[in-house]
Amino acid sequence: MKLWERRRIDRQVRLFINSMPENYKIYTPKEQIISEILAANDWFITISKPMEVIREEVEKQFDMYVS
């Protein structure tokens, strides 16, 4: 994955997490939040990697910001 793609994913995940209600990440399953992040960002289709790779990067960024 290219650096600009990782940075774009990082930024979008961070923005999504910052916009979530306070207890949302506590009461909502991680898989649902990841799916919501992917659904909220249609630009993911411009990244030239398979969806599995993109999802893995989104999960990694999510874990970094939520942990």
PDB file of N, CA, C and O in Angstrom:
ATOM      1  N   MET A   1       0.842  -1.170   0.000  1.00  0.00           N
ATOM      2  CA  MET A   1       0.000   0.000   0.000  1.00  0.00           C
ATOM      3  C   MET A   1       0.892   1.239   0.000  1.00  0.00           C
ATOM      4  O   MET A   1       1.899   1.277   0.704  1.00  0.00           O
ATOM      5  N   LYS A   2       0.503   2.213  -0.781  1.00  0.00           N
ATOM      6  CA  LYS A   2       1.295   3.437  -0.899  1.00  0.00           C
ATOM      7  C   LYS A   2       1.129   4.312   0.341  1.00  0.00           C
ATOM      8  O   LYS A   2       0.115   4.259   1.027  1.00  0.00           O
ATOM      9  N   LEU A   3       2.140   5.136   0.596  1.00  0.00           N
ATOM     10  CA  LEU A   3       2.137   5.996   1.768  1.00  0.00           C
ATOM     11  C   LEU A   3       0.949   6.953   1.762  1.00  0.00           C
ATOM     12  O   LEU A   3       0.287   7.146   2.783  1.00  0.00           O
ATOM     13  N   TRP A   4       0.637   7.550   0.604  1.00  0.00           N
ATOM     14  CA  TRP A   4      -0.481   8.493   0.560  1.00  0.00           C
ATOM     15  C   TRP A   4      -1.807   7.796   0.843  1.00  0.00           C
ATOM     16  O   TRP A   4      -2.716   8.384   1.424  1.00  0.00           O
ATOM     17  N   GLU A   5      -1.910   6.512   0.481  1.00  0.00           N
ATOM     18  CA  GLU A   5      -3.128   5.753   0.765  1.00  0.00           C
ATOM     19  C   GLU A   5      -3.261   5.503   2.269  1.00  0.00           C
ATOM     20  O   GLU A   5      -4.340   5.654   2.836  1.00  0.00           O
ATOM     21  N   ARG A   6      -2.156   5.159   2.907  1.00  0.00           N
ATOM     22  CA  ARG A   6      -2.175   4.954   4.357  1.00  0.00           C
ATOM     23  C   ARG A   6      -2.516   6.237   5.092  1.00  0.00           C
ATOM     24  O   ARG A   6      -3.279   6.233   6.051  1.00  0.00           O
ATOM     25  N   ARG A   7      -1.939   7.331   4.648  1.00  0.00           N
ATOM     26  CA  ARG A   7      -2.228   8.619   5.290  1.00  0.00           C
ATOM     27  C   ARG A   7      -3.692   9.009   5.123  1.00  0.00           C
ATOM     28  O   ARG A   7      -4.308   9.541   6.042  1.00  0.00           O
ATOM     29  N   ARG A   8      -4.238   8.738   3.974  1.00  0.00           N
ATOM     30  CA  ARG A   8      -5.642   9.062   3.724  1.00  0.00           C
ATOM     31  C   ARG A   8      -6.555   8.209   4.602  1.00  0.00           C
ATOM     32  O   ARG A   8      -7.511   8.716   5.192  1.00  0.00           O
ATOM     33  N   ILE A   9      -6.243   6.940   4.710  1.00  0.00           N
ATOM     34  CA  ILE A   9      -7.016   6.058   5.576  1.00  0.00           C
ATOM     35  C   ILE A   9      -6.890   6.520   7.025  1.00  0.00           C
ATOM     36  O   ILE A   9      -7.889   6.633   7.743  1.00  0.00           O
ATOM     37  N   ASP A  10      -5.683   6.826   7.446  1.00  0.00           N
ATOM     38  CA  ASP A  10      -5.442   7.293   8.811  1.00  0.00           C
ATOM     39  C   ASP A  10      -6.290   8.524   9.114  1.00  0.00           C
ATOM     40  O   ASP A  10      -6.959   8.600  10.142  1.00  0.00           O
ATOM     41  N   ARG A  11      -6.282   9.466   8.230  1.00  0.00           N
ATOM     42  CA  ARG A  11      -7.034  10.714   8.438  1.00  0.00           C
ATOM     43  C   ARG A  11      -8.529  10.452   8.529  1.00  0.00           C
ATOM     44  O   ARG A  11      -9.209  10.959   9.417  1.00  0.00           O
ATOM     45  N   GLN A  12      -9.055   9.643   7.617  1.00  0.00           N
ATOM     46  CA  GLN A  12     -10.491   9.373   7.609  1.00  0.00           C
ATOM     47  C   GLN A  12     -10.931   8.581   8.841  1.00  0.00           C
ATOM     48  O   GLN A  12     -11.993   8.856   9.402  1.00  0.00           O
ATOM     49  N   VAL A  13     -10.122   7.628   9.267  1.00  0.00           N
ATOM     50  CA  VAL A  13     -10.450   6.858  10.472  1.00  0.00           C
ATOM     51  C   VAL A  13     -10.439   7.783  11.685  1.00  0.00           C
ATOM     52  O   VAL A  13     -11.349   7.750  12.518  1.00  0.00           O
ATOM     53  N   ARG A  14      -9.437   8.638  11.774  1.00  0.00           N
ATOM     54  CA  ARG A  14      -9.332   9.582  12.892  1.00  0.00           C
ATOM     55  C   ARG A  14     -10.540  10.523  12.925  1.00  0.00           C
ATOM     56  O   ARG A  14     -11.136  10.756  13.986  1.00  0.00           O
ATOM     57  N   LEU A  15     -10.923  11.047  11.768  1.00  0.00           N
ATOM     58  CA  LEU A  15     -12.081  11.938  11.697  1.00  0.00           C
ATOM     59  C   LEU A  15     -13.355  11.211  12.110  1.00  0.00           C
ATOM     60  O   LEU A  15     -14.195  11.763  12.827  1.00  0.00           O
ATOM     61  N   PHE A  16     -13.511   9.977  11.660  1.00  0.00           N
ATOM     62  CA  PHE A  16     -14.702   9.201  12.007  1.00  0.00           C
ATOM     63  C   PHE A  16     -14.750   8.942  13.512  1.00  0.00           C
ATOM     64  O   PHE A  16     -15.795   9.115  14.139  1.00  0.00           O
ATOM     65  N   ILE A  17     -13.630   8.557  14.094  1.00  0.00           N
ATOM     66  CA  ILE A  17     -13.587   8.277  15.527  1.00  0.00           C
ATOM     67  C   ILE A  17     -13.873   9.542  16.332  1.00  0.00           C
ATOM     68  O   ILE A  17     -14.614   9.505  17.312  1.00  0.00           O
ATOM     69  N   ASN A  18     -13.325  10.655  15.908  1.00  0.00           N
ATOM     70  CA  ASN A  18     -13.565  11.913  16.620  1.00  0.00           C
ATOM     71  C   ASN A  18     -15.019  12.363  16.538  1.00  0.00           C
ATOM     72  O   ASN A  18     -15.490  13.076  17.417  1.00  0.00           O
ATOM     73  N   SER A  19     -15.719  11.946  15.490  1.00  0.00           N
ATOM     74  CA  SER A  19     -17.115  12.357  15.340  1.00  0.00           C
ATOM     75  C   SER A  19     -18.103  11.396  16.011  1.00  0.00           C
ATOM     76  O   SER A  19     -19.289  11.689  16.093  1.00  0.00           O
ATOM     77  N   MET A  20     -17.613  10.274  16.510  1.00  0.00           N
ATOM     78  CA  MET A  20     -18.494   9.299  17.168  1.00  0.00           C
ATOM     79  C   MET A  20     -18.954   9.833  18.526  1.00  0.00           C
ATOM     80  O   MET A  20     -18.192  10.540  19.197  1.00  0.00           O
ATOM     81  N   PRO A  21     -20.188   9.490  18.931  1.00  0.00           N
ATOM     82  CA  PRO A  21     -20.619   9.829  20.290  1.00  0.00           C
ATOM     83  C   PRO A  21     -19.687   9.187  21.316  1.00  0.00           C
ATOM     84  O   PRO A  21     -19.038   8.181  21.036  1.00  0.00           O
ATOM     85  N   GLU A  22     -19.649   9.732  22.497  1.00  0.00           N
ATOM     86  CA  GLU A  22     -18.668   9.338  23.515  1.00  0.00           C
ATOM     87  C   GLU A  22     -18.643   7.837  23.824  1.00  0.00           C
ATOM     88  O   GLU A  22     -17.597   7.216  23.853  1.00  0.00           O
ATOM     89  N   ASN A  23     -19.781   7.220  24.050  1.00  0.00           N
ATOM     90  CA  ASN A  23     -19.816   5.808  24.440  1.00  0.00           C
ATOM     91  C   ASN A  23     -20.069   4.866  23.273  1.00  0.00           C
ATOM     92  O   ASN A  23     -20.259   3.671  23.474  1.00  0.00           O
ATOM     93  N   TYR A  24     -20.059   5.382  22.076  1.00  0.00           N
ATOM     94  CA  TYR A  24     -20.375   4.569  20.903  1.00  0.00           C
ATOM     95  C   TYR A  24     -19.403   3.408  20.740  1.00  0.00           C
ATOM     96  O   TYR A  24     -19.805   2.280  20.501  1.00  0.00           O
ATOM     97  N   LYS A  25     -18.110   3.679  20.903  1.00  0.00           N
ATOM     98  CA  LYS A  25     -17.115   2.619  20.719  1.00  0.00           C
ATOM     99  C   LYS A  25     -17.153   1.580  21.839  1.00  0.00           C
ATOM    100  O   LYS A  25     -16.663   0.476  21.673  1.00  0.00           O
ATOM    101  N   ILE A  26     -17.774   1.917  22.958  1.00  0.00           N
ATOM    102  CA  ILE A  26     -17.881   0.970  24.066  1.00  0.00           C
ATOM    103  C   ILE A  26     -19.013  -0.025  23.822  1.00  0.00           C
ATOM    104  O   ILE A  26     -18.869  -1.218  24.062  1.00  0.00           O
ATOM    105  N   TYR A  27     -20.153   0.484  23.325  1.00  0.00           N
ATOM    106  CA  TYR A  27     -21.348  -0.348  23.180  1.00  0.00           C
ATOM    107  C   TYR A  27     -21.565  -0.922  21.785  1.00  0.00           C
ATOM    108  O   TYR A  27     -22.458  -1.726  21.595  1.00  0.00           O
ATOM    109  N   THR A  28     -20.763  -0.522  20.821  1.00  0.00           N
ATOM    110  CA  THR A  28     -20.929  -0.992  19.451  1.00  0.00           C
ATOM    111  C   THR A  28     -19.797  -1.947  19.110  1.00  0.00           C
ATOM    112  O   THR A  28     -18.636  -1.657  19.388  1.00  0.00           O
ATOM    113  N   PRO A  29     -20.116  -3.085  18.495  1.00  0.00           N
ATOM    114  CA  PRO A  29     -19.057  -4.037  18.122  1.00  0.00           C
ATOM    115  C   PRO A  29     -18.064  -3.417  17.132  1.00  0.00           C
ATOM    116  O   PRO A  29     -18.444  -2.624  16.268  1.00  0.00           O
ATOM    117  N   LYS A  30     -16.819  -3.797  17.302  1.00  0.00           N
ATOM    118  CA  LYS A  30     -15.747  -3.267  16.445  1.00  0.00           C
ATOM    119  C   LYS A  30     -16.038  -3.507  14.968  1.00  0.00           C
ATOM    120  O   LYS A  30     -15.833  -2.616  14.142  1.00  0.00           O
ATOM    121  N   GLU A  31     -16.508  -4.690  14.619  1.00  0.00           N
ATOM    122  CA  GLU A  31     -16.779  -5.020  13.213  1.00  0.00           C
ATOM    123  C   GLU A  31     -17.821  -4.086  12.610  1.00  0.00           C
ATOM    124  O   GLU A  31     -17.725  -3.703  11.445  1.00  0.00           O
ATOM    125  N   GLN A  32     -18.814  -3.708  13.396  1.00  0.00           N
ATOM    126  CA  GLN A  32     -19.837  -2.789  12.907  1.00  0.00           C
ATOM    127  C   GLN A  32     -19.245  -1.411  12.656  1.00  0.00           C
ATOM    128  O   GLN A  32     -19.544  -0.768  11.650  1.00  0.00           O
ATOM    129  N   ILE A  33     -18.397  -0.948  13.561  1.00  0.00           N
ATOM    130  CA  ILE A  33     -17.778   0.366  13.389  1.00  0.00           C
ATOM    131  C   ILE A  33     -16.877   0.372  12.159  1.00  0.00           C
ATOM    132  O   ILE A  33     -16.894   1.326  11.376  1.00  0.00           O
ATOM    133  N   ILE A  34     -16.099  -0.686  11.957  1.00  0.00           N
ATOM    134  CA  ILE A  34     -15.227  -0.783  10.779  1.00  0.00           C
ATOM    135  C   ILE A  34     -16.070  -0.727   9.505  1.00  0.00           C
ATOM    136  O   ILE A  34     -15.742  -0.017   8.558  1.00  0.00           O
ATOM    137  N   SER A  35     -17.170  -1.457   9.489  1.00  0.00           N
ATOM    138  CA  SER A  35     -18.062  -1.441   8.322  1.00  0.00           C
ATOM    139  C   SER A  35     -18.637  -0.049   8.091  1.00  0.00           C
ATOM    140  O   SER A  35     -18.768   0.395   6.943  1.00  0.00           O
ATOM    141  N   GLU A  36     -18.979   0.650   9.161  1.00  0.00           N
ATOM    142  CA  GLU A  36     -19.505   2.011   9.033  1.00  0.00           C
ATOM    143  C   GLU A  36     -18.448   2.962   8.485  1.00  0.00           C
ATOM    144  O   GLU A  36     -18.754   3.834   7.670  1.00  0.00           O
ATOM    145  N   ILE A  37     -17.208   2.802   8.926  1.00  0.00           N
ATOM    146  CA  ILE A  37     -16.124   3.639   8.412  1.00  0.00           C
ATOM    147  C   ILE A  37     -15.962   3.414   6.914  1.00  0.00           C
ATOM    148  O   ILE A  37     -15.865   4.363   6.138  1.00  0.00           O
ATOM    149  N   LEU A  38     -15.966   2.158   6.508  1.00  0.00           N
ATOM    150  CA  LEU A  38     -15.817   1.837   5.083  1.00  0.00           C
ATOM    151  C   LEU A  38     -17.003   2.348   4.270  1.00  0.00           C
ATOM    152  O   LEU A  38     -16.828   2.856   3.164  1.00  0.00           O
ATOM    153  N   ALA A  39     -18.200   2.243   4.813  1.00  0.00           N
ATOM    154  CA  ALA A  39     -19.395   2.700   4.091  1.00  0.00           C
ATOM    155  C   ALA A  39     -19.456   4.224   4.005  1.00  0.00           C
ATOM    156  O   ALA A  39     -19.951   4.773   3.016  1.00  0.00           O
ATOM    157  N   ALA A  40     -18.927   4.907   4.998  1.00  0.00           N
ATOM    158  CA  ALA A  40     -18.986   6.370   5.031  1.00  0.00           C
ATOM    159  C   ALA A  40     -17.968   7.023   4.100  1.00  0.00           C
ATOM    160  O   ALA A  40     -18.054   8.217   3.822  1.00  0.00           O
ATOM    161  N   ASN A  41     -17.021   6.261   3.631  1.00  0.00           N
ATOM    162  CA  ASN A  41     -15.946   6.814   2.813  1.00  0.00           C
ATOM    163  C   ASN A  41     -15.912   6.141   1.451  1.00  0.00           C
ATOM    164  O   ASN A  41     -15.255   5.128   1.266  1.00  0.00           O
ATOM    165  N   ASP A  42     -16.632   6.727   0.476  1.00  0.00           N
ATOM    166  CA  ASP A  42     -16.687   6.125  -0.862  1.00  0.00           C
ATOM    167  C   ASP A  42     -15.358   6.239  -1.608  1.00  0.00           C
ATOM    168  O   ASP A  42     -15.164   5.570  -2.597  1.00  0.00           O
ATOM    169  N   TRP A  43     -14.464   7.093  -1.154  1.00  0.00           N
ATOM    170  CA  TRP A  43     -13.192   7.249  -1.855  1.00  0.00           C
ATOM    171  C   TRP A  43     -12.308   6.014  -1.716  1.00  0.00           C
ATOM    172  O   TRP A  43     -11.318   5.873  -2.419  1.00  0.00           O
ATOM    173  N   PHE A  44     -12.652   5.062  -0.832  1.00  0.00           N
ATOM    174  CA  PHE A  44     -11.855   3.842  -0.707  1.00  0.00           C
ATOM    175  C   PHE A  44     -11.751   3.119  -2.047  1.00  0.00           C
ATOM    176  O   PHE A  44     -10.784   2.430  -2.292  1.00  0.00           O
ATOM    177  N   ILE A  45     -12.740   3.296  -2.901  1.00  0.00           N
ATOM    178  CA  ILE A  45     -12.695   2.616  -4.197  1.00  0.00           C
ATOM    179  C   ILE A  45     -11.592   3.166  -5.090  1.00  0.00           C
ATOM    180  O   ILE A  45     -11.199   2.522  -6.049  1.00  0.00           O
ATOM    181  N   THR A  46     -11.050   4.357  -4.777  1.00  0.00           N
ATOM    182  CA  THR A  46      -9.958   4.903  -5.583  1.00  0.00           C
ATOM    183  C   THR A  46      -8.607   4.297  -5.213  1.00  0.00           C
ATOM    184  O   THR A  46      -7.631   4.498  -5.927  1.00  0.00           O
ATOM    185  N   ILE A  47      -8.543   3.580  -4.112  1.00  0.00           N
ATOM    186  CA  ILE A  47      -7.298   2.930  -3.695  1.00  0.00           C
ATOM    187  C   ILE A  47      -7.159   1.641  -4.490  1.00  0.00           C
ATOM    188  O   ILE A  47      -8.093   0.868  -4.617  1.00  0.00           O
ATOM    189  N   SER A  48      -5.963   1.433  -4.998  1.00  0.00           N
ATOM    190  CA  SER A  48      -5.727   0.327  -5.930  1.00  0.00           C
ATOM    191  C   SER A  48      -5.425  -1.012  -5.252  1.00  0.00           C
ATOM    192  O   SER A  48      -4.720  -1.835  -5.810  1.00  0.00           O
ATOM    193  N   LYS A  49      -5.924  -1.222  -4.078  1.00  0.00           N
ATOM    194  CA  LYS A  49      -5.701  -2.481  -3.354  1.00  0.00           C
ATOM    195  C   LYS A  49      -7.026  -3.196  -3.151  1.00  0.00           C
ATOM    196  O   LYS A  49      -8.086  -2.575  -3.159  1.00  0.00           O
ATOM    197  N   PRO A  50      -6.977  -4.521  -2.927  1.00  0.00           N
ATOM    198  CA  PRO A  50      -8.213  -5.265  -2.647  1.00  0.00           C
ATOM    199  C   PRO A  50      -8.858  -4.781  -1.338  1.00  0.00           C
ATOM    200  O   PRO A  50      -8.170  -4.271  -0.450  1.00  0.00           O
ATOM    201  N   MET A  51     -10.148  -4.956  -1.242  1.00  0.00           N
ATOM    202  CA  MET A  51     -10.892  -4.486  -0.060  1.00  0.00           C
ATOM    203  C   MET A  51     -10.376  -5.122   1.220  1.00  0.00           C
ATOM    204  O   MET A  51     -10.393  -4.491   2.264  1.00  0.00           O
ATOM    205  N   GLU A  52      -9.876  -6.343   1.168  1.00  0.00           N
ATOM    206  CA  GLU A  52      -9.347  -7.001   2.366  1.00  0.00           C
ATOM    207  C   GLU A  52      -8.146  -6.233   2.923  1.00  0.00           C
ATOM    208  O   GLU A  52      -7.992  -6.086   4.126  1.00  0.00           O
ATOM    209  N   VAL A  53      -7.293  -5.747   2.034  1.00  0.00           N
ATOM    210  CA  VAL A  53      -6.101  -4.997   2.448  1.00  0.00           C
ATOM    211  C   VAL A  53      -6.521  -3.655   3.040  1.00  0.00           C
ATOM    212  O   VAL A  53      -5.984  -3.218   4.064  1.00  0.00           O
ATOM    213  N   ILE A  54      -7.489  -3.009   2.406  1.00  0.00           N
ATOM    214  CA  ILE A  54      -7.979  -1.722   2.901  1.00  0.00           C
ATOM    215  C   ILE A  54      -8.622  -1.908   4.272  1.00  0.00           C
ATOM    216  O   ILE A  54      -8.354  -1.149   5.206  1.00  0.00           O
ATOM    217  N   ARG A  55      -9.445  -2.932   4.405  1.00  0.00           N
ATOM    218  CA  ARG A  55     -10.107  -3.203   5.688  1.00  0.00           C
ATOM    219  C   ARG A  55      -9.082  -3.482   6.789  1.00  0.00           C
ATOM    220  O   ARG A  55      -9.220  -3.011   7.917  1.00  0.00           O
ATOM    221  N   GLU A  56      -8.045  -4.227   6.460  1.00  0.00           N
ATOM    222  CA  GLU A  56      -6.989  -4.527   7.426  1.00  0.00           C
ATOM    223  C   GLU A  56      -6.313  -3.238   7.904  1.00  0.00           C
ATOM    224  O   GLU A  56      -6.055  -3.065   9.089  1.00  0.00           O
ATOM    225  N   GLU A  57      -6.039  -2.329   6.982  1.00  0.00           N
ATOM    226  CA  GLU A  57      -5.418  -1.050   7.341  1.00  0.00           C
ATOM    227  C   GLU A  57      -6.374  -0.200   8.186  1.00  0.00           C
ATOM    228  O   GLU A  57      -5.945   0.438   9.157  1.00  0.00           O
ATOM    229  N   VAL A  58      -7.650  -0.198   7.846  1.00  0.00           N
ATOM    230  CA  VAL A  58      -8.643   0.544   8.632  1.00  0.00           C
ATOM    231  C   VAL A  58      -8.700  -0.019  10.053  1.00  0.00           C
ATOM    232  O   VAL A  58      -8.716   0.742  11.026  1.00  0.00           O
ATOM    233  N   GLU A  59      -8.706  -1.335  10.184  1.00  0.00           N
ATOM    234  CA  GLU A  59      -8.724  -1.962  11.509  1.00  0.00           C
ATOM    235  C   GLU A  59      -7.480  -1.602  12.305  1.00  0.00           C
ATOM    236  O   GLU A  59      -7.564  -1.329  13.514  1.00  0.00           O
ATOM    237  N   LYS A  60      -6.334  -1.612  11.664  1.00  0.00           N
ATOM    238  CA  LYS A  60      -5.080  -1.272  12.344  1.00  0.00           C
ATOM    239  C   LYS A  60      -5.122   0.170  12.856  1.00  0.00           C
ATOM    240  O   LYS A  60      -4.768   0.427  14.014  1.00  0.00           O
ATOM    241  N   GLN A  61      -5.593   1.089  12.027  1.00  0.00           N
ATOM    242  CA  GLN A  61      -5.687   2.489  12.434  1.00  0.00           C
ATOM    243  C   GLN A  61      -6.725   2.654  13.551  1.00  0.00           C
ATOM    244  O   GLN A  61      -6.506   3.395  14.505  1.00  0.00           O
ATOM    245  N   PHE A  62      -7.842   1.962  13.417  1.00  0.00           N
ATOM    246  CA  PHE A  62      -8.891   2.021  14.438  1.00  0.00           C
ATOM    247  C   PHE A  62      -8.339   1.571  15.788  1.00  0.00           C
ATOM    248  O   PHE A  62      -8.541   2.231  16.805  1.00  0.00           O
ATOM    249  N   ASP A  63      -7.651   0.433  15.795  1.00  0.00           N
ATOM    250  CA  ASP A  63      -7.073  -0.088  17.036  1.00  0.00           C
ATOM    251  C   ASP A  63      -6.084   0.894  17.653  1.00  0.00           C
ATOM    252  O   ASP A  63      -6.023   1.051  18.858  1.00  0.00           O
ATOM    253  N   MET A  64      -5.325   1.549  16.810  1.00  0.00           N
ATOM    254  CA  MET A  64      -4.333   2.497  17.291  1.00  0.00           C
ATOM    255  C   MET A  64      -5.007   3.692  18.010  1.00  0.00           C
ATOM    256  O   MET A  64      -4.547   4.133  19.045  1.00  0.00           O
ATOM    257  N   TYR A  65      -6.104   4.183  17.459  1.00  0.00           N
ATOM    258  CA  TYR A  65      -6.758   5.351  18.015  1.00  0.00           C
ATOM    259  C   TYR A  65      -7.705   5.031  19.160  1.00  0.00           C
ATOM    260  O   TYR A  65      -7.937   5.873  20.029  1.00  0.00           O
ATOM    261  N   VAL A  66      -8.254   3.842  19.192  1.00  0.00           N
ATOM    262  CA  VAL A  66      -9.235   3.503  20.223  1.00  0.00           C
ATOM    263  C   VAL A  66      -8.579   2.879  21.453  1.00  0.00           C
ATOM    264  O   VAL A  66      -9.055   3.045  22.556  1.00  0.00           O
ATOM    265  N   SER A  67      -7.501   2.192  21.267  1.00  0.00           N
ATOM    266  CA  SER A  67      -6.837   1.508  22.395  1.00  0.00           C
ATOM    267  C   SER A  67      -6.322   2.442  23.441  1.00  0.00           C
ATOM    268  O   SER A  67      -6.039   3.510  23.392  1.00  0.00           O
TER     269      SER A  67
END
